[in-house]
């Protein structure tokens, strides 16, 4: 549940707390938590959730650094810190306002930089009463989400895309595309009015990143030699421990991602919900790991660690559309299906010659669709039809807008390095700094 | 101090806060913190403490990935994400209830999956009053503890144990063994009634992991070539920076491990205690580092960085049984003894031909025993006799149960890879993914 | 703003909250947040901020491990865990009291170990009323700051300094030098009385580390071969992903560094300020990244990833002197200037033959000076003159004291390893443990 719905359902958060709105606590007539205390708690939730999600930037960087070949590792590190920076600026320049200001059931918000509360003041409601949280804390929390979306694209297109065109794409993805589809739901736009549900962003964050990545992969083409001679040539990542570290950091960050998407920490009921979300988020991830491990053992007679890692991430993406309502067993099952999707989808993409370096499309796009479809399994007020409308609308917009932009970039500045640069590795070609100058064998593998 | 004791001592946490129970604050007659605010604070403590301890899974993974040889790094990464997942499921399936539900001074709780609070509700006491914290937040916090125990085993048995039998062992360790001995103390069982003290788990978490690891190491045997020809052959770890990173992550997580074991954040007194625990936890770790460094400098004329790292961890394990009461100087001293233990015990284990790949037995078992024995140094209500009973009872149960299970696994499915697989490395043998395909020299060293 | 000023401005924090001191909230006459709740919140801020800054120790370790050559990586890891430990002990032994106890407008506090609150009690004001926060939480938060200062020195002097003399220097830096200059401002000393402003320590933490490092670099000399034959010989770092990870960890930690330096979380106004600080801190870092990237692209036609990483850090250092008052655009600009400083200063230092292995002097000293000078851009009550006095006084004291101590160490125990040891690498020479025994090519490069 995001801001708009929260407000629709419960009025000003602080006031709900004052009114002792929770029936189960009727014996305590007095205001349990003062509006100012609720303001402090809610802001706290955004800041803690925010720094956990911010750290996911490191998680994506390590995951991708571990899964590309050593000759492209510096570039992958550079792209990740650069895209986080671009997202952080663009979501202030226009992204936040496009997504959240004045959407009113429509399609887009306002084009304007975002203003934080004045120093020493705090946000107030229309009647001058204290608002639910500080505006900068909300901005911070939402900003780190859009950065996650951009990270997804970076993984899929690794090892052959040029730096600056990628960052130009990121400018539009984080400043315009993501905010527009986000506005449809979290900004209180038409999909929200229709009843589409996406608690923490299986579709709004993860699938959007996946669609942008898919459009890019199709237009950019596969890495040299990847599908040469009709065969799939494995190009193993350079460091499994870094990929593992990245996965654990992402898992950690997901507690902020899903938990703080409750958007309120000022009542016992809200805090209980956040706790349930923590538990379900963890259970779904474990389901994804175990399912991916068992399935790879059965199919391949070995347990590919990268599948276990991506299984965890797919489990997490799957539960993101609704981490609160499912029972623990359902949470495990939703995550496990995510893990299965990854194991089956990775070879499928290779069959289609779609070259997704880190498996981001199975993890974020496919498991994101699955998670969004799974919401009606636990939520009686959600309908499959509406979920499909939301998935399709957001997917179509993002895919088409991304494809157009990728094409424009391709025919103008170009998006792909030369064959020589790709063979040599992007680190030498564009970064000028090798990731492991003392021990990598460099360009030995294509 | 764990849940049971806290309840015994202070009644429902929230009520204690309402009653203004702290004598030092008598001048403020009015309820200082409302029951609902206390509920929110306590739940907050569990969730923050929980995510810090959850991240220790990454710490163990990096520590172990750094201390094994490169041919076994992928496997070590895989085992760590898998064991965290197994623990996360098993502690929901039966672990939590076996440990905490209906122990009542006895030996074991109830075999049942755990139920979280219903959505929109919150936990209440017998009289319908609001309880101290959300049930899911407590579950989450306890679950990450059991995962830490399983990680300890993984380190000791690295480089030669088969994947699936290890995970089968983990199923029982995290779902049954750990919960049973945990019930004796933290679940309010017989050891608790007797007055055994173990604030955050020097024995209950760390030694239990160490005993399970020791049983495994004895039954599994040493790595090929480790003690060949009557000599100890060093098998240096593949990446010191990853081991260092792992240690720092564990150190970070320990603030949640010890701090949130106060189990309450709703009064000024509790918050002050958590702060003191943070300070003492840090001081003990610094003591462990400095002691290990000075001692290795004296003995070996060099400062082995792995001893400094394990010194930090041993200092942390040592202070875990009582991080609140010791003076700063005593905290440093308790940690320093832990550091000394590590430096002396590592060669001792080698002399006994017990092959502990990462030094987990000195760090977690031996320093855990030391820390538990040290409690009476600061706590006048603790007795050495009772501490020894607790250490021995929990140790005996865990060691015997583990030895039986390891033996059953050995004679049925087998627990050790073949010689060829061990030479080749587990990454190629069981994972099918090399950790560093581009630069490791692979199986050059035995 | 640090403790002293906060107290000067607002009286006891808890009381300020009770009095409903914030004019913007006048419509709520009742005490909004009780003194005990404010105590809990403020302590929470210190502990959360503290563990985020504590984790910066891992960030510095990874940054430096990534930027030194593989033959010195174990040593760099060892130094970082050791210096954090030394700082943690020394700031208890005497550092905290020298900095904060009884400075009273003067030059130095009291030489004494620090005492935490008694267990079960909490800090009280002169009238017996509850104080603003627990003493141990404040100590913890301040202690992790001094550790950051020591880390800065470690990076600059890498690859040629001896272990134990470096740690001896750290004893004095963290126990005496840093506390003295800190007392001048944060302890309420003469610079504070004069109106010098340094919110979270651009000068007090970062420049102090930079001055100590500069003194060391001048006295220690450059690495063998670095400036041989009148040319600058690049000595590329061994692992860019570890350096990237370190940067992201530092970025994460900076939210605690700057955000918790608000020192109060108990009113809506304070929480709003912390949120604004989070946003501005992030914006400044992004400005540093983008500026460094664009400038290196223009100058070198490639984007050196280490410049992007140091650009982020320089942006963060730059905003640290005043992260609250600047508008978002000014925050970006302040960070961007930091990024430009790094790109220009790194070659400048090489021209001066000052060998700063990780670029800590440009990042921490130069950007620290810039950030302190930039305060009057947003704060009308700050003057350039006073800022310059503060920068100069703290710089002069730290540089001279450090130079004297480095010189004493040089002529007594010696501070530099032998040529043979430097060629062989410090890992073999002093640590006895290679960082990457299986794949580093060791001493191939000088």
PDB file of N, CA and C in Angstrom, chain B residues 22 25 27 32 41 69-70 237-241 244-245 248 251-252 255 265-269 271-272 275-276 278-279 282 286 289 293 297 302-305 308 328 439 441, chain C residues 34 36 39-40 43-44 51 54 58 62 74 77-78 82 84-85 89 92 116-117 120-122 128 134 136-137 140 143 164 242 428-431 433-439:
ATOM      1  N   UNK B  22      10.297   2.530  37.396  1.00  0.00           N
ATOM      2  CA  UNK B  22      11.678   2.827  37.732  1.00  0.00           C
ATOM      3  C   UNK B  22      11.753   3.874  38.846  1.00  0.00           C
ATOM      4  N   UNK B  25      12.867   7.552  38.653  1.00  0.00           N
ATOM      5  CA  UNK B  25      12.092   8.517  37.883  1.00  0.00           C
ATOM      6  C   UNK B  25      10.803   8.856  38.599  1.00  0.00           C
ATOM      7  N   UNK B  27       9.814  11.242  40.326  1.00  0.00           N
ATOM      8  CA  UNK B  27       9.267  12.592  40.286  1.00  0.00           C
ATOM      9  C   UNK B  27       8.248  12.764  39.159  1.00  0.00           C
ATOM     10  N   UNK B  32       4.617   7.668  31.742  1.00  0.00           N
ATOM     11  CA  UNK B  32       5.624   8.313  30.907  1.00  0.00           C
ATOM     12  C   UNK B  32       5.478   7.870  29.452  1.00  0.00           C
ATOM     13  N   UNK B  41       7.659   0.732  20.376  1.00  0.00           N
ATOM     14  CA  UNK B  41       9.105   0.770  20.617  1.00  0.00           C
ATOM     15  C   UNK B  41       9.699  -0.636  20.720  1.00  0.00           C
ATOM     16  N   UNK B  69      39.598 -22.276   0.416  1.00  0.00           N
ATOM     17  CA  UNK B  69      40.354 -22.128  -0.826  1.00  0.00           C
ATOM     18  C   UNK B  69      39.406 -21.863  -1.998  1.00  0.00           C
ATOM     19  N   UNK B  70      39.930 -21.276  -3.049  1.00  0.00           N
ATOM     20  CA  UNK B  70      39.060 -20.768  -4.107  1.00  0.00           C
ATOM     21  C   UNK B  70      38.226 -21.865  -4.756  1.00  0.00           C
ATOM     22  N   UNK B 237      43.295 -19.275   3.317  1.00  0.00           N
ATOM     23  CA  UNK B 237      42.047 -18.831   2.709  1.00  0.00           C
ATOM     24  C   UNK B 237      42.285 -18.015   1.457  1.00  0.00           C
ATOM     25  N   UNK B 238      41.281 -17.968   0.610  1.00  0.00           N
ATOM     26  CA  UNK B 238      41.455 -17.382  -0.717  1.00  0.00           C
ATOM     27  C   UNK B 238      41.327 -15.872  -0.756  1.00  0.00           C
ATOM     28  N   UNK B 239      40.729 -15.280   0.258  1.00  0.00           N
ATOM     29  CA  UNK B 239      40.520 -13.831   0.170  1.00  0.00           C
ATOM     30  C   UNK B 239      40.400 -13.202   1.554  1.00  0.00           C
ATOM     31  N   UNK B 240      41.487 -12.590   1.985  1.00  0.00           N
ATOM     32  CA  UNK B 240      41.475 -11.927   3.293  1.00  0.00           C
ATOM     33  C   UNK B 240      40.507 -10.741   3.339  1.00  0.00           C
ATOM     34  N   UNK B 241      40.390  -9.950   2.267  1.00  0.00           N
ATOM     35  CA  UNK B 241      39.428  -8.837   2.385  1.00  0.00           C
ATOM     36  C   UNK B 241      37.997  -9.319   2.575  1.00  0.00           C
ATOM     37  N   UNK B 244      37.680 -10.189   6.131  1.00  0.00           N
ATOM     38  CA  UNK B 244      37.617  -8.964   6.928  1.00  0.00           C
ATOM     39  C   UNK B 244      36.237  -8.332   6.845  1.00  0.00           C
ATOM     40  N   UNK B 245      35.718  -8.257   5.643  1.00  0.00           N
ATOM     41  CA  UNK B 245      34.370  -7.725   5.467  1.00  0.00           C
ATOM     42  C   UNK B 245      33.376  -8.527   6.303  1.00  0.00           C
ATOM     43  N   UNK B 248      33.598  -7.556   9.957  1.00  0.00           N
ATOM     44  CA  UNK B 248      32.968  -6.260  10.248  1.00  0.00           C
ATOM     45  C   UNK B 248      31.441  -6.374  10.200  1.00  0.00           C
ATOM     46  N   UNK B 251      30.400  -7.986  13.358  1.00  0.00           N
ATOM     47  CA  UNK B 251      30.539  -6.999  14.443  1.00  0.00           C
ATOM     48  C   UNK B 251      29.334  -6.062  14.446  1.00  0.00           C
ATOM     49  N   UNK B 252      28.992  -5.534  13.291  1.00  0.00           N
ATOM     50  CA  UNK B 252      27.805  -4.688  13.156  1.00  0.00           C
ATOM     51  C   UNK B 252      26.555  -5.417  13.651  1.00  0.00           C
ATOM     52  N   UNK B 255      25.575  -5.728  17.452  1.00  0.00           N
ATOM     53  CA  UNK B 255      24.852  -4.695  18.210  1.00  0.00           C
ATOM     54  C   UNK B 255      23.368  -5.047  18.280  1.00  0.00           C
ATOM     55  N   UNK B 265      12.382  -1.656  24.775  1.00  0.00           N
ATOM     56  CA  UNK B 265      12.901  -0.356  24.369  1.00  0.00           C
ATOM     57  C   UNK B 265      11.906   0.727  24.795  1.00  0.00           C
ATOM     58  N   UNK B 266      11.008   0.371  25.682  1.00  0.00           N
ATOM     59  CA  UNK B 266       9.883   1.249  25.973  1.00  0.00           C
ATOM     60  C   UNK B 266      10.018   2.094  27.219  1.00  0.00           C
ATOM     61  N   UNK B 267      11.135   1.998  27.919  1.00  0.00           N
ATOM     62  CA  UNK B 267      11.358   2.862  29.073  1.00  0.00           C
ATOM     63  C   UNK B 267      12.770   3.446  28.975  1.00  0.00           C
ATOM     64  N   UNK B 268      12.957   4.540  29.669  1.00  0.00           N
ATOM     65  CA  UNK B 268      14.289   5.148  29.674  1.00  0.00           C
ATOM     66  C   UNK B 268      15.331   4.184  30.231  1.00  0.00           C
ATOM     67  N   UNK B 269      14.931   3.391  31.218  1.00  0.00           N
ATOM     68  CA  UNK B 269      15.874   2.445  31.820  1.00  0.00           C
ATOM     69  C   UNK B 269      16.289   1.385  30.805  1.00  0.00           C
ATOM     70  N   UNK B 271      16.231   1.604  27.507  1.00  0.00           N
ATOM     71  CA  UNK B 271      17.018   2.219  26.451  1.00  0.00           C
ATOM     72  C   UNK B 271      18.433   2.491  26.927  1.00  0.00           C
ATOM     73  N   UNK B 272      18.564   2.889  28.166  1.00  0.00           N
ATOM     74  CA  UNK B 272      19.887   3.092  28.746  1.00  0.00           C
ATOM     75  C   UNK B 272      20.659   1.781  28.786  1.00  0.00           C
ATOM     76  N   UNK B 275      21.928   0.925  25.398  1.00  0.00           N
ATOM     77  CA  UNK B 275      23.102   1.757  25.089  1.00  0.00           C
ATOM     78  C   UNK B 275      24.359   1.212  25.753  1.00  0.00           C
ATOM     79  N   UNK B 276      24.224   0.857  27.024  1.00  0.00           N
ATOM     80  CA  UNK B 276      25.380   0.282  27.719  1.00  0.00           C
ATOM     81  C   UNK B 276      25.830  -1.010  27.031  1.00  0.00           C
ATOM     82  N   UNK B 278      25.512  -1.727  23.849  1.00  0.00           N
ATOM     83  CA  UNK B 278      26.248  -1.352  22.633  1.00  0.00           C
ATOM     84  C   UNK B 278      27.705  -1.032  22.983  1.00  0.00           C
ATOM     85  N   UNK B 279      27.884  -0.216  24.008  1.00  0.00           N
ATOM     86  CA  UNK B 279      29.238   0.215  24.365  1.00  0.00           C
ATOM     87  C   UNK B 279      30.087  -0.973  24.816  1.00  0.00           C
ATOM     88  N   UNK B 282      31.075  -3.312  21.976  1.00  0.00           N
ATOM     89  CA  UNK B 282      32.188  -2.790  21.190  1.00  0.00           C
ATOM     90  C   UNK B 282      33.511  -2.901  21.949  1.00  0.00           C
ATOM     91  N   UNK B 286      36.978  -4.907  20.819  1.00  0.00           N
ATOM     92  CA  UNK B 286      38.289  -4.259  20.705  1.00  0.00           C
ATOM     93  C   UNK B 286      39.318  -4.973  21.575  1.00  0.00           C
ATOM     94  N   UNK B 289      40.508  -8.037  19.714  1.00  0.00           N
ATOM     95  CA  UNK B 289      41.415  -7.724  18.606  1.00  0.00           C
ATOM     96  C   UNK B 289      42.817  -7.431  19.134  1.00  0.00           C
ATOM     97  N   UNK B 293      46.228  -9.634  18.613  1.00  0.00           N
ATOM     98  CA  UNK B 293      47.345  -9.053  17.863  1.00  0.00           C
ATOM     99  C   UNK B 293      48.633  -9.077  18.675  1.00  0.00           C
ATOM    100  N   UNK B 297      51.943 -11.324  17.835  1.00  0.00           N
ATOM    101  CA  UNK B 297      53.218 -10.628  17.636  1.00  0.00           C
ATOM    102  C   UNK B 297      54.289 -11.240  18.535  1.00  0.00           C
ATOM    103  N   UNK B 302      54.887 -11.988  13.987  1.00  0.00           N
ATOM    104  CA  UNK B 302      54.077 -11.347  12.961  1.00  0.00           C
ATOM    105  C   UNK B 302      52.654 -11.274  13.488  1.00  0.00           C
ATOM    106  N   UNK B 303      51.842 -10.464  12.860  1.00  0.00           N
ATOM    107  CA  UNK B 303      50.460 -10.337  13.317  1.00  0.00           C
ATOM    108  C   UNK B 303      49.540 -10.942  12.264  1.00  0.00           C
ATOM    109  N   UNK B 304      49.169 -12.160  12.508  1.00  0.00           N
ATOM    110  CA  UNK B 304      48.286 -12.878  11.594  1.00  0.00           C
ATOM    111  C   UNK B 304      46.919 -12.194  11.593  1.00  0.00           C
ATOM    112  N   UNK B 305      46.531 -11.676  10.427  1.00  0.00           N
ATOM    113  CA  UNK B 305      45.282 -10.924  10.356  1.00  0.00           C
ATOM    114  C   UNK B 305      44.080 -11.811  10.669  1.00  0.00           C
ATOM    115  N   UNK B 308      43.496 -11.679  14.266  1.00  0.00           N
ATOM    116  CA  UNK B 308      42.866 -10.416  14.691  1.00  0.00           C
ATOM    117  C   UNK B 308      41.363 -10.478  14.417  1.00  0.00           C
ATOM    118  N   UNK B 328      33.095  -1.052  31.848  1.00  0.00           N
ATOM    119  CA  UNK B 328      33.842  -1.011  30.583  1.00  0.00           C
ATOM    120  C   UNK B 328      35.160  -1.783  30.649  1.00  0.00           C
ATOM    121  N   UNK B 439      40.464 -16.414 -12.754  1.00  0.00           N
ATOM    122  CA  UNK B 439      41.817 -16.262 -12.213  1.00  0.00           C
ATOM    123  C   UNK B 439      42.254 -17.222 -11.137  1.00  0.00           C
ATOM    124  N   UNK B 441      43.709 -20.525  -9.593  1.00  0.00           N
ATOM    125  CA  UNK B 441      44.534 -21.597 -10.137  1.00  0.00           C
ATOM    126  C   UNK B 441      43.925 -22.955  -9.855  1.00  0.00           C
TER     127      UNK B 441
ATOM    128  N   UNK C  34       6.375  13.110  25.616  1.00  0.00           N
ATOM    129  CA  UNK C  34       6.776  13.173  27.020  1.00  0.00           C
ATOM    130  C   UNK C  34       8.292  13.160  27.137  1.00  0.00           C
ATOM    131  N   UNK C  36      10.198  11.256  28.798  1.00  0.00           N
ATOM    132  CA  UNK C  36      10.760   9.913  28.706  1.00  0.00           C
ATOM    133  C   UNK C  36      10.741   9.426  27.258  1.00  0.00           C
ATOM    134  N   UNK C  39      13.541  11.040  25.485  1.00  0.00           N
ATOM    135  CA  UNK C  39      14.794  10.367  25.873  1.00  0.00           C
ATOM    136  C   UNK C  39      14.999   9.100  25.050  1.00  0.00           C
ATOM    137  N   UNK C  40      13.917   8.345  24.916  1.00  0.00           N
ATOM    138  CA  UNK C  40      13.995   7.100  24.138  1.00  0.00           C
ATOM    139  C   UNK C  40      14.318   7.406  22.678  1.00  0.00           C
ATOM    140  N   UNK C  43      17.964   8.701  22.226  1.00  0.00           N
ATOM    141  CA  UNK C  43      18.911   7.604  22.381  1.00  0.00           C
ATOM    142  C   UNK C  43      18.880   6.695  21.161  1.00  0.00           C
ATOM    143  N   UNK C  44      17.681   6.468  20.675  1.00  0.00           N
ATOM    144  CA  UNK C  44      17.514   5.673  19.448  1.00  0.00           C
ATOM    145  C   UNK C  44      18.306   6.281  18.302  1.00  0.00           C
ATOM    146  N   UNK C  51      25.441   2.884  14.749  1.00  0.00           N
ATOM    147  CA  UNK C  51      25.812   1.630  14.059  1.00  0.00           C
ATOM    148  C   UNK C  51      26.028   1.868  12.572  1.00  0.00           C
ATOM    149  N   UNK C  54      29.525   3.199  12.608  1.00  0.00           N
ATOM    150  CA  UNK C  54      30.417   2.083  12.930  1.00  0.00           C
ATOM    151  C   UNK C  54      30.720   1.271  11.679  1.00  0.00           C
ATOM    152  N   UNK C  58      34.014  -0.745   8.067  1.00  0.00           N
ATOM    153  CA  UNK C  58      34.072  -1.737   6.984  1.00  0.00           C
ATOM    154  C   UNK C  58      34.224  -1.038   5.641  1.00  0.00           C
ATOM    155  N   UNK C  62      37.239  -1.742   3.058  1.00  0.00           N
ATOM    156  CA  UNK C  62      37.061  -2.248   1.697  1.00  0.00           C
ATOM    157  C   UNK C  62      37.606  -1.264   0.666  1.00  0.00           C
ATOM    158  N   UNK C  74      46.210  -7.622   2.925  1.00  0.00           N
ATOM    159  CA  UNK C  74      46.013  -8.164   4.274  1.00  0.00           C
ATOM    160  C   UNK C  74      46.389  -7.125   5.328  1.00  0.00           C
ATOM    161  N   UNK C  77      43.727  -4.507   5.659  1.00  0.00           N
ATOM    162  CA  UNK C  77      42.593  -5.042   6.432  1.00  0.00           C
ATOM    163  C   UNK C  77      42.916  -5.042   7.920  1.00  0.00           C
ATOM    164  N   UNK C  78      44.114  -5.524   8.225  1.00  0.00           N
ATOM    165  CA  UNK C  78      44.542  -5.598   9.624  1.00  0.00           C
ATOM    166  C   UNK C  78      44.572  -4.213  10.254  1.00  0.00           C
ATOM    167  N   UNK C  82      42.370  -2.954  13.409  1.00  0.00           N
ATOM    168  CA  UNK C  82      43.172  -2.566  14.575  1.00  0.00           C
ATOM    169  C   UNK C  82      42.924  -1.114  14.956  1.00  0.00           C
ATOM    170  N   UNK C  84      40.305   0.692  14.383  1.00  0.00           N
ATOM    171  CA  UNK C  84      38.969   0.837  14.956  1.00  0.00           C
ATOM    172  C   UNK C  84      38.979   0.405  16.424  1.00  0.00           C
ATOM    173  N   UNK C  85      39.745  -0.636  16.708  1.00  0.00           N
ATOM    174  CA  UNK C  85      39.832  -1.135  18.080  1.00  0.00           C
ATOM    175  C   UNK C  85      40.572  -0.152  18.981  1.00  0.00           C
ATOM    176  N   UNK C  89      38.967   1.900  22.238  1.00  0.00           N
ATOM    177  CA  UNK C  89      39.483   1.873  23.609  1.00  0.00           C
ATOM    178  C   UNK C  89      39.899   3.273  24.060  1.00  0.00           C
ATOM    179  N   UNK C  92      37.375   5.735  25.103  1.00  0.00           N
ATOM    180  CA  UNK C  92      36.845   5.490  26.442  1.00  0.00           C
ATOM    181  C   UNK C  92      37.860   5.893  27.494  1.00  0.00           C
ATOM    182  N   UNK C 116      29.545   5.313  32.016  1.00  0.00           N
ATOM    183  CA  UNK C 116      28.198   5.221  31.461  1.00  0.00           C
ATOM    184  C   UNK C 116      27.180   5.291  32.593  1.00  0.00           C
ATOM    185  N   UNK C 117      25.902   5.429  32.221  1.00  0.00           N
ATOM    186  CA  UNK C 117      24.842   5.392  33.230  1.00  0.00           C
ATOM    187  C   UNK C 117      24.860   4.043  33.946  1.00  0.00           C
ATOM    188  N   UNK C 120      19.880   0.173  34.821  1.00  0.00           N
ATOM    189  CA  UNK C 120      18.549   0.381  35.394  1.00  0.00           C
ATOM    190  C   UNK C 120      18.240   1.832  35.679  1.00  0.00           C
ATOM    191  N   UNK C 121      19.258   2.695  35.605  1.00  0.00           N
ATOM    192  CA  UNK C 121      19.062   4.131  35.804  1.00  0.00           C
ATOM    193  C   UNK C 121      19.119   4.825  34.448  1.00  0.00           C
ATOM    194  N   UNK C 122      18.927   6.106  34.490  1.00  0.00           N
ATOM    195  CA  UNK C 122      19.149   6.874  33.265  1.00  0.00           C
ATOM    196  C   UNK C 122      19.649   8.253  33.658  1.00  0.00           C
ATOM    197  N   UNK C 128      17.160  16.843  38.617  1.00  0.00           N
ATOM    198  CA  UNK C 128      16.652  15.489  38.760  1.00  0.00           C
ATOM    199  C   UNK C 128      15.723  15.073  37.632  1.00  0.00           C
ATOM    200  N   UNK C 134      20.725   8.737  26.711  1.00  0.00           N
ATOM    201  CA  UNK C 134      21.598   7.946  27.574  1.00  0.00           C
ATOM    202  C   UNK C 134      23.052   8.282  27.281  1.00  0.00           C
ATOM    203  N   UNK C 136      25.746   6.416  27.389  1.00  0.00           N
ATOM    204  CA  UNK C 136      26.487   5.441  26.593  1.00  0.00           C
ATOM    205  C   UNK C 136      26.145   5.564  25.114  1.00  0.00           C
ATOM    206  N   UNK C 137      24.901   5.930  24.810  1.00  0.00           N
ATOM    207  CA  UNK C 137      24.542   6.079  23.398  1.00  0.00           C
ATOM    208  C   UNK C 137      25.302   7.243  22.775  1.00  0.00           C
ATOM    209  N   UNK C 140      28.942   6.148  22.312  1.00  0.00           N
ATOM    210  CA  UNK C 140      29.037   5.230  21.165  1.00  0.00           C
ATOM    211  C   UNK C 140      29.047   6.018  19.860  1.00  0.00           C
ATOM    212  N   UNK C 143      32.277   7.946  19.491  1.00  0.00           N
ATOM    213  CA  UNK C 143      33.419   7.050  19.324  1.00  0.00           C
ATOM    214  C   UNK C 143      33.580   6.612  17.877  1.00  0.00           C
ATOM    215  N   UNK C 164      52.973  -1.332  13.816  1.00  0.00           N
ATOM    216  CA  UNK C 164      52.863  -0.884  15.207  1.00  0.00           C
ATOM    217  C   UNK C 164      53.080   0.605  15.394  1.00  0.00           C
ATOM    218  N   UNK C 242      35.753  -4.064  -4.655  1.00  0.00           N
ATOM    219  CA  UNK C 242      35.848  -3.833  -3.217  1.00  0.00           C
ATOM    220  C   UNK C 242      35.885  -2.334  -2.914  1.00  0.00           C
ATOM    221  N   UNK C 428      53.462 -10.246   3.369  1.00  0.00           N
ATOM    222  CA  UNK C 428      54.478 -11.252   3.707  1.00  0.00           C
ATOM    223  C   UNK C 428      55.379 -10.746   4.825  1.00  0.00           C
ATOM    224  N   UNK C 429      55.701  -9.467   4.785  1.00  0.00           N
ATOM    225  CA  UNK C 429      56.695  -8.939   5.706  1.00  0.00           C
ATOM    226  C   UNK C 429      56.199  -8.860   7.144  1.00  0.00           C
ATOM    227  N   UNK C 430      55.022  -8.344   7.323  1.00  0.00           N
ATOM    228  CA  UNK C 430      54.579  -8.081   8.695  1.00  0.00           C
ATOM    229  C   UNK C 430      53.367  -8.901   9.131  1.00  0.00           C
ATOM    230  N   UNK C 431      52.560  -9.329   8.158  1.00  0.00           N
ATOM    231  CA  UNK C 431      51.330 -10.039   8.520  1.00  0.00           C
ATOM    232  C   UNK C 431      51.508 -11.556   8.440  1.00  0.00           C
ATOM    233  N   UNK C 433      50.415 -13.371   6.151  1.00  0.00           N
ATOM    234  CA  UNK C 433      49.245 -13.959   5.491  1.00  0.00           C
ATOM    235  C   UNK C 433      49.002 -13.184   4.204  1.00  0.00           C
ATOM    236  N   UNK C 434      49.059 -13.872   3.089  1.00  0.00           N
ATOM    237  CA  UNK C 434      48.758 -13.204   1.830  1.00  0.00           C
ATOM    238  C   UNK C 434      47.261 -13.043   1.660  1.00  0.00           C
ATOM    239  N   UNK C 435      46.887 -11.953   1.015  1.00  0.00           N
ATOM    240  CA  UNK C 435      45.460 -11.673   0.847  1.00  0.00           C
ATOM    241  C   UNK C 435      44.821 -12.625  -0.155  1.00  0.00           C
ATOM    242  N   UNK C 436      45.527 -12.893  -1.217  1.00  0.00           N
ATOM    243  CA  UNK C 436      44.998 -13.743  -2.288  1.00  0.00           C
ATOM    244  C   UNK C 436      46.052 -14.784  -2.645  1.00  0.00           C
ATOM    245  N   UNK C 437      46.306 -15.752  -1.778  1.00  0.00           N
ATOM    246  CA  UNK C 437      47.461 -16.626  -2.003  1.00  0.00           C
ATOM    247  C   UNK C 437      47.376 -17.439  -3.288  1.00  0.00           C
ATOM    248  N   UNK C 438      46.172 -17.648  -3.774  1.00  0.00           N
ATOM    249  CA  UNK C 438      46.059 -18.526  -4.938  1.00  0.00           C
ATOM    250  C   UNK C 438      46.172 -17.822  -6.268  1.00  0.00           C
ATOM    251  N   UNK C 439      45.878 -16.528  -6.293  1.00  0.00           N
ATOM    252  CA  UNK C 439      45.919 -15.943  -7.629  1.00  0.00           C
ATOM    253  C   UNK C 439      46.627 -14.617  -7.805  1.00  0.00           C
TER     254      UNK C 439
END
